[in-house]
Amino acid sequence: MMTNTPRFRGGRARLAAMVLWYLAGSAVGAVVLAMGIAIFAADSNLVVRLQSTDAADRDWWKSQVPTGDRIDWRLRGRRRQTTFPGLEIVEYKAGAYSLETGQPETATATRVDAGWPFSCLTGSSWYLMPASSPPGSPIILEMNAFQFRTASGSRIVPWRPRPMGLLLDSIVMGLLVAIGPVGWLLARRIERRIRGRCPACGYPGVGARCSECGRVGQHSDPVQDDPDRPMLTREP
Ligand SMILES: [Zn+2]
């Protein structure tokens, strides 16, 4: 075997570089798809449900709320979940007491997870009216997300990657992108074989070795067409 020749190692490094480039391209594709779904998901196809909140929702709120200097955050009512293939929008409402005035405050948050087939981006949008004295202006901010204005209104587009989701989406995206060219190459090889041409380059002739590109056929003849072999050993 020639596993240790520099040429083989170079080929392996080139293959690894190609795979890395392919995965990077697939990851970019997965992110673009996720953002595209978040922006362009048709309003008429969005499914809205009201659901009761659980411990996971409370944990999410407490770990994410950007206005933490309030007393006793509690989720209020149910969460409003809007879904579309590759998109999940969850709206929360919660109450707390202002540290400054002791007055009750209400905040809302919209959490957006996007990505297909798995959620690969996450982000949220917040709105809080502070019970300060004198009354101030509302706190409105996006966390790991940005607003995108469309004809039907404003959309929250998340950008923070979720590592596992991004990896899985990249693999799916890479496979989907590969199906087209690989299928075309396979079909071309089969067609060339049927027409008695070299499967690699299409040159006519079905010898053991293609005289055009040097490809050695899989079903070799008993006598190899080897240029190193002396002419005398050939059959007439
Ligand atoms: Zn050939």
JSON list of C-alpha atoms and ligand atoms in Angstrom, two decimals:
[
{"chain": "A", "resi": 1, "resn": "MET", "atom": "CA", "xyz": [0.00, 0.00, 0.00]},
{"chain": "A", "resi": 2, "resn": "MET", "atom": "CA", "xyz": [1.08, 3.61, -0.61]},
{"chain": "A", "resi": 3, "resn": "THR", "atom": "CA", "xyz": [-0.54, 5.13, 2.46]},
{"chain": "A", "resi": 4, "resn": "ASN", "atom": "CA", "xyz": [2.57, 7.03, 3.51]},
{"chain": "A", "resi": 5, "resn": "THR", "atom": "CA", "xyz": [3.50, 8.76, 0.29]},
{"chain": "A", "resi": 6, "resn": "PRO", "atom": "CA", "xyz": [3.39, 12.58, 0.49]},
{"chain": "A", "resi": 7, "resn": "ARG", "atom": "CA", "xyz": [1.01, 12.63, -2.45]},
{"chain": "A", "resi": 8, "resn": "PHE", "atom": "CA", "xyz": [-1.58, 10.59, -0.55]},
{"chain": "A", "resi": 9, "resn": "ARG", "atom": "CA", "xyz": [-1.24, 12.78, 2.56]},
{"chain": "A", "resi": 10, "resn": "GLY", "atom": "CA", "xyz": [-1.67, 15.88, 0.42]},
{"chain": "A", "resi": 11, "resn": "GLY", "atom": "CA", "xyz": [-4.84, 14.41, -1.03]},
{"chain": "A", "resi": 12, "resn": "ARG", "atom": "CA", "xyz": [-6.16, 13.67, 2.45]},
{"chain": "A", "resi": 13, "resn": "ALA", "atom": "CA", "xyz": [-5.42, 17.24, 3.65]},
{"chain": "A", "resi": 14, "resn": "ARG", "atom": "CA", "xyz": [-7.15, 18.61, 0.56]},
{"chain": "A", "resi": 15, "resn": "LEU", "atom": "CA", "xyz": [-10.16, 16.39, 1.21]},
{"chain": "A", "resi": 16, "resn": "ALA", "atom": "CA", "xyz": [-10.29, 17.56, 4.87]},
{"chain": "A", "resi": 17, "resn": "ALA", "atom": "CA", "xyz": [-10.10, 21.20, 3.73]},
{"chain": "A", "resi": 18, "resn": "MET", "atom": "CA", "xyz": [-12.90, 20.58, 1.23]},
{"chain": "A", "resi": 19, "resn": "VAL", "atom": "CA", "xyz": [-15.09, 18.94, 3.90]},
{"chain": "A", "resi": 20, "resn": "LEU", "atom": "CA", "xyz": [-14.46, 21.89, 6.27]},
{"chain": "A", "resi": 21, "resn": "TRP", "atom": "CA", "xyz": [-15.34, 24.40, 3.54]},
{"chain": "A", "resi": 22, "resn": "TYR", "atom": "CA", "xyz": [-18.43, 22.37, 2.73]},
{"chain": "A", "resi": 23, "resn": "LEU", "atom": "CA", "xyz": [-19.54, 22.30, 6.40]},
{"chain": "A", "resi": 24, "resn": "ALA", "atom": "CA", "xyz": [-18.87, 26.04, 6.75]},
{"chain": "A", "resi": 25, "resn": "GLY", "atom": "CA", "xyz": [-20.94, 26.71, 3.64]},
{"chain": "A", "resi": 26, "resn": "SER", "atom": "CA", "xyz": [-23.70, 24.45, 4.93]},
{"chain": "A", "resi": 27, "resn": "ALA", "atom": "CA", "xyz": [-23.69, 26.30, 8.29]},
{"chain": "A", "resi": 28, "resn": "VAL", "atom": "CA", "xyz": [-24.04, 29.64, 6.49]},
{"chain": "A", "resi": 29, "resn": "GLY", "atom": "CA", "xyz": [-26.88, 28.12, 4.47]},
{"chain": "A", "resi": 30, "resn": "ALA", "atom": "CA", "xyz": [-28.60, 26.90, 7.64]},
{"chain": "A", "resi": 31, "resn": "VAL", "atom": "CA", "xyz": [-28.32, 30.38, 9.25]},
{"chain": "A", "resi": 32, "resn": "VAL", "atom": "CA", "xyz": [-29.59, 32.14, 6.12]},
{"chain": "A", "resi": 33, "resn": "LEU", "atom": "CA", "xyz": [-32.52, 29.69, 5.94]},
{"chain": "A", "resi": 34, "resn": "ALA", "atom": "CA", "xyz": [-33.37, 30.25, 9.64]},
{"chain": "A", "resi": 35, "resn": "MET", "atom": "CA", "xyz": [-33.32, 34.05, 9.24]},
{"chain": "A", "resi": 36, "resn": "GLY", "atom": "CA", "xyz": [-35.29, 33.78, 6.02]},
{"chain": "A", "resi": 37, "resn": "ILE", "atom": "CA", "xyz": [-38.02, 31.75, 7.75]},
{"chain": "A", "resi": 38, "resn": "ALA", "atom": "CA", "xyz": [-38.12, 34.26, 10.65]},
{"chain": "A", "resi": 39, "resn": "ILE", "atom": "CA", "xyz": [-38.54, 37.14, 8.18]},
{"chain": "A", "resi": 40, "resn": "PHE", "atom": "CA", "xyz": [-40.73, 35.66, 5.46]},
{"chain": "A", "resi": 41, "resn": "ALA", "atom": "CA", "xyz": [-42.95, 33.07, 7.22]},
{"chain": "A", "resi": 42, "resn": "ALA", "atom": "CA", "xyz": [-46.42, 33.97, 5.92]},
{"chain": "A", "resi": 43, "resn": "ASP", "atom": "CA", "xyz": [-48.73, 35.38, 8.59]},
{"chain": "A", "resi": 44, "resn": "SER", "atom": "CA", "xyz": [-51.65, 33.35, 7.25]},
{"chain": "A", "resi": 45, "resn": "ASN", "atom": "CA", "xyz": [-49.77, 30.09, 7.87]},
{"chain": "A", "resi": 46, "resn": "LEU", "atom": "CA", "xyz": [-48.77, 30.85, 11.44]},
{"chain": "A", "resi": 47, "resn": "VAL", "atom": "CA", "xyz": [-50.46, 28.62, 14.02]},
{"chain": "A", "resi": 48, "resn": "VAL", "atom": "CA", "xyz": [-51.20, 30.30, 17.35]},
{"chain": "A", "resi": 49, "resn": "ARG", "atom": "CA", "xyz": [-51.82, 28.40, 20.59]},
{"chain": "A", "resi": 50, "resn": "LEU", "atom": "CA", "xyz": [-52.21, 29.43, 24.22]},
{"chain": "A", "resi": 51, "resn": "GLN", "atom": "CA", "xyz": [-50.36, 27.13, 26.60]},
{"chain": "A", "resi": 52, "resn": "SER", "atom": "CA", "xyz": [-49.78, 27.02, 30.31]},
{"chain": "A", "resi": 53, "resn": "THR", "atom": "CA", "xyz": [-46.29, 27.91, 31.46]},
{"chain": "A", "resi": 54, "resn": "ASP", "atom": "CA", "xyz": [-43.98, 25.50, 33.26]},
{"chain": "A", "resi": 55, "resn": "ALA", "atom": "CA", "xyz": [-40.69, 25.47, 35.15]},
{"chain": "A", "resi": 56, "resn": "ALA", "atom": "CA", "xyz": [-38.69, 25.69, 31.90]},
{"chain": "A", "resi": 57, "resn": "ASP", "atom": "CA", "xyz": [-40.50, 28.92, 31.00]},
{"chain": "A", "resi": 58, "resn": "ARG", "atom": "CA", "xyz": [-39.82, 30.41, 34.46]},
{"chain": "A", "resi": 59, "resn": "ASP", "atom": "CA", "xyz": [-36.15, 29.43, 34.25]},
{"chain": "A", "resi": 60, "resn": "TRP", "atom": "CA", "xyz": [-35.85, 30.96, 30.79]},
{"chain": "A", "resi": 61, "resn": "TRP", "atom": "CA", "xyz": [-37.40, 34.24, 31.97]},
{"chain": "A", "resi": 62, "resn": "LYS", "atom": "CA", "xyz": [-35.22, 34.51, 35.05]},
{"chain": "A", "resi": 63, "resn": "SER", "atom": "CA", "xyz": [-32.00, 33.72, 33.16]},
{"chain": "A", "resi": 64, "resn": "GLN", "atom": "CA", "xyz": [-32.77, 36.06, 30.25]},
{"chain": "A", "resi": 65, "resn": "VAL", "atom": "CA", "xyz": [-34.69, 39.05, 31.63]},
{"chain": "A", "resi": 66, "resn": "PRO", "atom": "CA", "xyz": [-32.46, 42.10, 30.99]},
{"chain": "A", "resi": 67, "resn": "THR", "atom": "CA", "xyz": [-34.14, 44.14, 33.76]},
{"chain": "A", "resi": 68, "resn": "GLY", "atom": "CA", "xyz": [-33.13, 41.95, 36.66]},
{"chain": "A", "resi": 69, "resn": "ASP", "atom": "CA", "xyz": [-33.17, 44.71, 39.28]},
{"chain": "A", "resi": 70, "resn": "ARG", "atom": "CA", "xyz": [-36.82, 43.99, 40.09]},
{"chain": "A", "resi": 71, "resn": "ILE", "atom": "CA", "xyz": [-38.29, 42.04, 42.97]},
{"chain": "A", "resi": 72, "resn": "ASP", "atom": "CA", "xyz": [-40.07, 38.74, 42.53]},
{"chain": "A", "resi": 73, "resn": "TRP", "atom": "CA", "xyz": [-40.52, 38.19, 38.77]},
{"chain": "A", "resi": 74, "resn": "ARG", "atom": "CA", "xyz": [-43.55, 35.94, 38.17]},
{"chain": "A", "resi": 75, "resn": "LEU", "atom": "CA", "xyz": [-44.96, 34.78, 34.85]},
{"chain": "A", "resi": 76, "resn": "ARG", "atom": "CA", "xyz": [-48.57, 35.87, 34.38]},
{"chain": "A", "resi": 77, "resn": "GLY", "atom": "CA", "xyz": [-51.20, 34.07, 32.37]},
{"chain": "A", "resi": 78, "resn": "ARG", "atom": "CA", "xyz": [-50.38, 31.64, 29.64]},
{"chain": "A", "resi": 79, "resn": "ARG", "atom": "CA", "xyz": [-47.72, 31.75, 26.98]},
{"chain": "A", "resi": 80, "resn": "ARG", "atom": "CA", "xyz": [-48.77, 32.49, 23.43]},
{"chain": "A", "resi": 81, "resn": "GLN", "atom": "CA", "xyz": [-46.99, 30.18, 21.05]},
{"chain": "A", "resi": 82, "resn": "THR", "atom": "CA", "xyz": [-46.87, 30.83, 17.32]},
{"chain": "A", "resi": 83, "resn": "THR", "atom": "CA", "xyz": [-45.43, 28.09, 15.14]},
{"chain": "A", "resi": 84, "resn": "PHE", "atom": "CA", "xyz": [-44.49, 27.60, 11.51]},
{"chain": "A", "resi": 85, "resn": "PRO", "atom": "CA", "xyz": [-42.15, 24.93, 10.06]},
{"chain": "A", "resi": 86, "resn": "GLY", "atom": "CA", "xyz": [-38.71, 26.06, 11.26]},
{"chain": "A", "resi": 87, "resn": "LEU", "atom": "CA", "xyz": [-40.05, 28.84, 13.48]},
{"chain": "A", "resi": 88, "resn": "GLU", "atom": "CA", "xyz": [-41.34, 29.12, 17.05]},
{"chain": "A", "resi": 89, "resn": "ILE", "atom": "CA", "xyz": [-42.38, 32.43, 18.59]},
{"chain": "A", "resi": 90, "resn": "VAL", "atom": "CA", "xyz": [-43.31, 32.40, 22.28]},
{"chain": "A", "resi": 91, "resn": "GLU", "atom": "CA", "xyz": [-44.74, 35.46, 24.02]},
{"chain": "A", "resi": 92, "resn": "TYR", "atom": "CA", "xyz": [-44.57, 35.79, 27.79]},
{"chain": "A", "resi": 93, "resn": "LYS", "atom": "CA", "xyz": [-45.97, 38.26, 30.24]},
{"chain": "A", "resi": 94, "resn": "ALA", "atom": "CA", "xyz": [-44.56, 38.65, 33.75]},
{"chain": "A", "resi": 95, "resn": "GLY", "atom": "CA", "xyz": [-44.93, 40.93, 36.72]},
{"chain": "A", "resi": 96, "resn": "ALA", "atom": "CA", "xyz": [-42.54, 42.20, 39.35]},
{"chain": "A", "resi": 97, "resn": "TYR", "atom": "CA", "xyz": [-42.14, 45.05, 41.81]},
{"chain": "A", "resi": 98, "resn": "SER", "atom": "CA", "xyz": [-39.93, 48.04, 41.23]},
{"chain": "A", "resi": 99, "resn": "LEU", "atom": "CA", "xyz": [-36.97, 48.22, 43.59]},
{"chain": "A", "resi": 100, "resn": "GLU", "atom": "CA", "xyz": [-37.21, 52.01, 43.45]},
{"chain": "A", "resi": 101, "resn": "THR", "atom": "CA", "xyz": [-40.91, 52.64, 44.12]},
{"chain": "A", "resi": 102, "resn": "GLY", "atom": "CA", "xyz": [-42.25, 49.25, 45.21]},
{"chain": "A", "resi": 103, "resn": "GLN", "atom": "CA", "xyz": [-44.94, 49.58, 42.55]},
{"chain": "A", "resi": 104, "resn": "PRO", "atom": "CA", "xyz": [-45.96, 46.61, 40.35]},
{"chain": "A", "resi": 105, "resn": "GLU", "atom": "CA", "xyz": [-44.53, 46.45, 36.85]},
{"chain": "A", "resi": 106, "resn": "THR", "atom": "CA", "xyz": [-45.39, 44.32, 33.88]},
{"chain": "A", "resi": 107, "resn": "ALA", "atom": "CA", "xyz": [-42.95, 43.19, 31.22]},
{"chain": "A", "resi": 108, "resn": "THR", "atom": "CA", "xyz": [-43.45, 41.20, 28.05]},
{"chain": "A", "resi": 109, "resn": "ALA", "atom": "CA", "xyz": [-40.92, 39.12, 26.17]},
{"chain": "A", "resi": 110, "resn": "THR", "atom": "CA", "xyz": [-41.03, 37.49, 22.76]},
{"chain": "A", "resi": 111, "resn": "ARG", "atom": "CA", "xyz": [-38.68, 34.56, 22.33]},
{"chain": "A", "resi": 112, "resn": "VAL", "atom": "CA", "xyz": [-37.94, 33.50, 18.77]},
{"chain": "A", "resi": 113, "resn": "ASP", "atom": "CA", "xyz": [-36.29, 30.20, 17.81]},
{"chain": "A", "resi": 114, "resn": "ALA", "atom": "CA", "xyz": [-35.65, 29.66, 14.12]},
{"chain": "A", "resi": 115, "resn": "GLY", "atom": "CA", "xyz": [-34.05, 26.98, 11.97]},
{"chain": "A", "resi": 116, "resn": "TRP", "atom": "CA", "xyz": [-34.99, 23.99, 9.89]},
{"chain": "A", "resi": 117, "resn": "PRO", "atom": "CA", "xyz": [-35.31, 21.08, 10.60]},
{"chain": "A", "resi": 118, "resn": "PHE", "atom": "CA", "xyz": [-33.99, 21.98, 14.09]},
{"chain": "A", "resi": 119, "resn": "SER", "atom": "CA", "xyz": [-33.93, 25.36, 15.77]},
{"chain": "A", "resi": 120, "resn": "CYS", "atom": "CA", "xyz": [-30.41, 26.76, 15.26]},
{"chain": "A", "resi": 121, "resn": "LEU", "atom": "CA", "xyz": [-30.86, 30.45, 16.15]},
{"chain": "A", "resi": 122, "resn": "THR", "atom": "CA", "xyz": [-32.40, 32.01, 19.24]},
{"chain": "A", "resi": 123, "resn": "GLY", "atom": "CA", "xyz": [-33.10, 35.54, 20.40]},
{"chain": "A", "resi": 124, "resn": "SER", "atom": "CA", "xyz": [-35.69, 37.64, 22.20]},
{"chain": "A", "resi": 125, "resn": "SER", "atom": "CA", "xyz": [-37.35, 41.03, 22.31]},
{"chain": "A", "resi": 126, "resn": "TRP", "atom": "CA", "xyz": [-38.33, 42.81, 25.57]},
{"chain": "A", "resi": 127, "resn": "TYR", "atom": "CA", "xyz": [-40.74, 45.52, 26.64]},
{"chain": "A", "resi": 128, "resn": "LEU", "atom": "CA", "xyz": [-40.98, 46.90, 30.19]},
{"chain": "A", "resi": 129, "resn": "MET", "atom": "CA", "xyz": [-42.74, 49.97, 31.55]},
{"chain": "A", "resi": 130, "resn": "PRO", "atom": "CA", "xyz": [-40.81, 51.00, 34.67]},
{"chain": "A", "resi": 131, "resn": "ALA", "atom": "CA", "xyz": [-42.80, 52.11, 37.73]},
{"chain": "A", "resi": 132, "resn": "SER", "atom": "CA", "xyz": [-40.29, 54.83, 38.42]},
{"chain": "A", "resi": 133, "resn": "SER", "atom": "CA", "xyz": [-40.96, 58.25, 39.81]},
{"chain": "A", "resi": 134, "resn": "PRO", "atom": "CA", "xyz": [-41.33, 60.38, 37.87]},
{"chain": "A", "resi": 135, "resn": "PRO", "atom": "CA", "xyz": [-42.68, 57.97, 35.20]},
{"chain": "A", "resi": 136, "resn": "GLY", "atom": "CA", "xyz": [-40.01, 57.19, 32.64]},
{"chain": "A", "resi": 137, "resn": "SER", "atom": "CA", "xyz": [-40.08, 55.85, 29.12]},
{"chain": "A", "resi": 138, "resn": "PRO", "atom": "CA", "xyz": [-40.52, 52.15, 28.39]},
{"chain": "A", "resi": 139, "resn": "ILE", "atom": "CA", "xyz": [-37.51, 49.88, 28.14]},
{"chain": "A", "resi": 140, "resn": "ILE", "atom": "CA", "xyz": [-37.54, 48.22, 24.72]},
{"chain": "A", "resi": 141, "resn": "LEU", "atom": "CA", "xyz": [-34.64, 46.09, 23.64]},
{"chain": "A", "resi": 142, "resn": "GLU", "atom": "CA", "xyz": [-33.64, 43.13, 21.54]},
{"chain": "A", "resi": 143, "resn": "MET", "atom": "CA", "xyz": [-31.39, 40.42, 22.95]},
{"chain": "A", "resi": 144, "resn": "ASN", "atom": "CA", "xyz": [-29.49, 38.35, 20.38]},
{"chain": "A", "resi": 145, "resn": "ALA", "atom": "CA", "xyz": [-32.01, 39.48, 17.79]},
{"chain": "A", "resi": 146, "resn": "PHE", "atom": "CA", "xyz": [-32.91, 42.38, 15.51]},
{"chain": "A", "resi": 147, "resn": "GLN", "atom": "CA", "xyz": [-36.11, 43.86, 14.15]},
{"chain": "A", "resi": 148, "resn": "PHE", "atom": "CA", "xyz": [-36.80, 43.51, 10.45]},
{"chain": "A", "resi": 149, "resn": "ARG", "atom": "CA", "xyz": [-39.61, 45.53, 8.88]},
{"chain": "A", "resi": 150, "resn": "THR", "atom": "CA", "xyz": [-41.69, 43.74, 6.28]},
{"chain": "A", "resi": 151, "resn": "ALA", "atom": "CA", "xyz": [-44.85, 44.69, 4.40]},
{"chain": "A", "resi": 152, "resn": "SER", "atom": "CA", "xyz": [-46.95, 42.88, 7.03]},
{"chain": "A", "resi": 153, "resn": "GLY", "atom": "CA", "xyz": [-45.19, 44.41, 10.02]},
{"chain": "A", "resi": 154, "resn": "SER", "atom": "CA", "xyz": [-42.07, 44.00, 12.09]},
{"chain": "A", "resi": 155, "resn": "ARG", "atom": "CA", "xyz": [-40.40, 40.63, 12.59]},
{"chain": "A", "resi": 156, "resn": "ILE", "atom": "CA", "xyz": [-37.95, 39.61, 15.29]},
{"chain": "A", "resi": 157, "resn": "VAL", "atom": "CA", "xyz": [-34.99, 37.85, 13.70]},
{"chain": "A", "resi": 158, "resn": "PRO", "atom": "CA", "xyz": [-32.75, 35.88, 16.10]},
{"chain": "A", "resi": 159, "resn": "TRP", "atom": "CA", "xyz": [-29.01, 35.59, 15.50]},
{"chain": "A", "resi": 160, "resn": "ARG", "atom": "CA", "xyz": [-27.51, 33.74, 18.50]},
{"chain": "A", "resi": 161, "resn": "PRO", "atom": "CA", "xyz": [-26.50, 30.23, 17.34]},
{"chain": "A", "resi": 162, "resn": "ARG", "atom": "CA", "xyz": [-27.57, 27.11, 19.23]},
{"chain": "A", "resi": 163, "resn": "PRO", "atom": "CA", "xyz": [-24.54, 24.82, 18.69]},
{"chain": "A", "resi": 164, "resn": "MET", "atom": "CA", "xyz": [-26.29, 21.43, 18.49]},
{"chain": "A", "resi": 165, "resn": "GLY", "atom": "CA", "xyz": [-29.11, 22.71, 16.29]},
{"chain": "A", "resi": 166, "resn": "LEU", "atom": "CA", "xyz": [-26.66, 24.48, 13.99]},
{"chain": "A", "resi": 167, "resn": "LEU", "atom": "CA", "xyz": [-24.54, 21.33, 13.62]},
{"chain": "A", "resi": 168, "resn": "LEU", "atom": "CA", "xyz": [-27.57, 19.16, 12.77]},
{"chain": "A", "resi": 169, "resn": "ASP", "atom": "CA", "xyz": [-29.02, 21.76, 10.38]},
{"chain": "A", "resi": 170, "resn": "SER", "atom": "CA", "xyz": [-25.62, 22.09, 8.66]},
{"chain": "A", "resi": 171, "resn": "ILE", "atom": "CA", "xyz": [-25.47, 18.33, 8.08]},
{"chain": "A", "resi": 172, "resn": "VAL", "atom": "CA", "xyz": [-29.00, 18.25, 6.67]},
{"chain": "A", "resi": 173, "resn": "MET", "atom": "CA", "xyz": [-28.29, 21.31, 4.51]},
{"chain": "A", "resi": 174, "resn": "GLY", "atom": "CA", "xyz": [-25.03, 19.76, 3.25]},
{"chain": "A", "resi": 175, "resn": "LEU", "atom": "CA", "xyz": [-26.80, 16.51, 2.31]},
{"chain": "A", "resi": 176, "resn": "LEU", "atom": "CA", "xyz": [-29.63, 18.34, 0.54]},
{"chain": "A", "resi": 177, "resn": "VAL", "atom": "CA", "xyz": [-27.18, 20.49, -1.43]},
{"chain": "A", "resi": 178, "resn": "ALA", "atom": "CA", "xyz": [-25.12, 17.40, -2.34]},
{"chain": "A", "resi": 179, "resn": "ILE", "atom": "CA", "xyz": [-28.08, 15.36, -3.66]},
{"chain": "A", "resi": 180, "resn": "GLY", "atom": "CA", "xyz": [-28.35, 17.40, -6.88]},
{"chain": "A", "resi": 181, "resn": "PRO", "atom": "CA", "xyz": [-24.75, 17.27, -8.18]},
{"chain": "A", "resi": 182, "resn": "VAL", "atom": "CA", "xyz": [-24.09, 13.73, -6.90]},
{"chain": "A", "resi": 183, "resn": "GLY", "atom": "CA", "xyz": [-27.26, 12.45, -8.58]},
{"chain": "A", "resi": 184, "resn": "TRP", "atom": "CA", "xyz": [-26.30, 14.17, -11.82]},
{"chain": "A", "resi": 185, "resn": "LEU", "atom": "CA", "xyz": [-22.75, 12.73, -11.75]},
{"chain": "A", "resi": 186, "resn": "LEU", "atom": "CA", "xyz": [-24.09, 9.22, -11.03]},
{"chain": "A", "resi": 187, "resn": "ALA", "atom": "CA", "xyz": [-26.65, 9.46, -13.83]},
{"chain": "A", "resi": 188, "resn": "ARG", "atom": "CA", "xyz": [-23.93, 10.62, -16.27]},
{"chain": "A", "resi": 189, "resn": "ARG", "atom": "CA", "xyz": [-21.65, 7.70, -15.31]},
{"chain": "A", "resi": 190, "resn": "ILE", "atom": "CA", "xyz": [-24.45, 5.16, -15.75]},
{"chain": "A", "resi": 191, "resn": "GLU", "atom": "CA", "xyz": [-25.41, 6.68, -19.09]},
{"chain": "A", "resi": 192, "resn": "ARG", "atom": "CA", "xyz": [-21.77, 6.56, -20.32]},
{"chain": "A", "resi": 193, "resn": "ARG", "atom": "CA", "xyz": [-21.43, 2.93, -19.23]},
{"chain": "A", "resi": 194, "resn": "ILE", "atom": "CA", "xyz": [-24.61, 1.98, -21.12]},
{"chain": "A", "resi": 195, "resn": "ARG", "atom": "CA", "xyz": [-23.32, 3.73, -24.24]},
{"chain": "A", "resi": 196, "resn": "GLY", "atom": "CA", "xyz": [-19.96, 1.94, -23.97]},
{"chain": "A", "resi": 197, "resn": "ARG", "atom": "CA", "xyz": [-17.95, 5.03, -23.07]},
{"chain": "A", "resi": 198, "resn": "CYS", "atom": "CA", "xyz": [-15.41, 5.67, -20.33]},
{"chain": "A", "resi": 199, "resn": "PRO", "atom": "CA", "xyz": [-17.47, 6.50, -17.18]},
{"chain": "A", "resi": 200, "resn": "ALA", "atom": "CA", "xyz": [-14.88, 9.06, -16.03]},
{"chain": "A", "resi": 201, "resn": "CYS", "atom": "CA", "xyz": [-14.34, 11.17, -19.18]},
{"chain": "A", "resi": 202, "resn": "GLY", "atom": "CA", "xyz": [-16.87, 9.94, -21.74]},
{"chain": "A", "resi": 203, "resn": "TYR", "atom": "CA", "xyz": [-14.24, 8.86, -24.31]},
{"chain": "A", "resi": 204, "resn": "PRO", "atom": "CA", "xyz": [-15.52, 6.02, -26.52]},
{"chain": "A", "resi": 205, "resn": "GLY", "atom": "CA", "xyz": [-14.13, 2.55, -25.84]},
{"chain": "A", "resi": 206, "resn": "VAL", "atom": "CA", "xyz": [-14.58, -0.02, -23.09]},
{"chain": "A", "resi": 207, "resn": "GLY", "atom": "CA", "xyz": [-10.98, -1.22, -22.60]},
{"chain": "A", "resi": 208, "resn": "ALA", "atom": "CA", "xyz": [-9.47, -2.10, -19.24]},
{"chain": "A", "resi": 209, "resn": "ARG", "atom": "CA", "xyz": [-7.71, 1.29, -19.28]},
{"chain": "A", "resi": 210, "resn": "CYS", "atom": "CA", "xyz": [-9.15, 4.41, -20.87]},
{"chain": "A", "resi": 211, "resn": "SER", "atom": "CA", "xyz": [-6.77, 5.66, -23.58]},
{"chain": "A", "resi": 212, "resn": "GLU", "atom": "CA", "xyz": [-7.90, 9.25, -22.97]},
{"chain": "A", "resi": 213, "resn": "CYS", "atom": "CA", "xyz": [-7.83, 9.78, -19.18]},
{"chain": "A", "resi": 214, "resn": "GLY", "atom": "CA", "xyz": [-6.01, 6.62, -18.03]},
{"chain": "A", "resi": 215, "resn": "ARG", "atom": "CA", "xyz": [-8.89, 5.40, -15.86]},
{"chain": "A", "resi": 216, "resn": "VAL", "atom": "CA", "xyz": [-8.51, 1.69, -15.05]},
{"chain": "A", "resi": 217, "resn": "GLY", "atom": "CA", "xyz": [-11.79, -0.16, -15.37]},
{"chain": "A", "resi": 218, "resn": "GLN", "atom": "CA", "xyz": [-13.19, -2.15, -12.49]},
{"chain": "A", "resi": 219, "resn": "HIS", "atom": "CA", "xyz": [-13.65, -5.32, -14.57]},
{"chain": "A", "resi": 220, "resn": "SER", "atom": "CA", "xyz": [-10.15, -5.73, -15.95]},
{"chain": "A", "resi": 221, "resn": "ASP", "atom": "CA", "xyz": [-9.23, -8.06, -18.78]},
{"chain": "A", "resi": 222, "resn": "PRO", "atom": "CA", "xyz": [-7.07, -11.15, -18.06]},
{"chain": "A", "resi": 223, "resn": "VAL", "atom": "CA", "xyz": [-4.19, -9.36, -19.82]},
{"chain": "A", "resi": 224, "resn": "GLN", "atom": "CA", "xyz": [-3.63, -5.89, -18.35]},
{"chain": "A", "resi": 225, "resn": "ASP", "atom": "CA", "xyz": [-3.10, -3.01, -20.73]},
{"chain": "A", "resi": 226, "resn": "ASP", "atom": "CA", "xyz": [-0.03, -2.01, -18.71]},
{"chain": "A", "resi": 227, "resn": "PRO", "atom": "CA", "xyz": [2.53, 0.20, -20.50]},
{"chain": "A", "resi": 228, "resn": "ASP", "atom": "CA", "xyz": [5.36, -1.21, -18.33]},
{"chain": "A", "resi": 229, "resn": "ARG", "atom": "CA", "xyz": [4.76, -4.77, -19.49]},
{"chain": "A", "resi": 230, "resn": "PRO", "atom": "CA", "xyz": [7.06, -5.84, -22.34]},
{"chain": "A", "resi": 231, "resn": "MET", "atom": "CA", "xyz": [5.35, -6.06, -25.73]},
{"chain": "A", "resi": 232, "resn": "LEU", "atom": "CA", "xyz": [6.48, -9.67, -26.21]},
{"chain": "A", "resi": 233, "resn": "THR", "atom": "CA", "xyz": [4.25, -11.06, -23.47]},
{"chain": "A", "resi": 234, "resn": "ARG", "atom": "CA", "xyz": [1.17, -9.74, -25.22]},
{"chain": "A", "resi": 235, "resn": "GLU", "atom": "CA", "xyz": [-1.07, -12.08, -27.04]},
{"chain": "A", "resi": 236, "resn": "PRO", "atom": "CA", "xyz": [-1.18, -11.54, -30.81]},
{"chain": "B", "resi": 1, "resn": "ZN", "atom": "ZN", "xyz": [-11.55, 8.15, -19.72]}
]
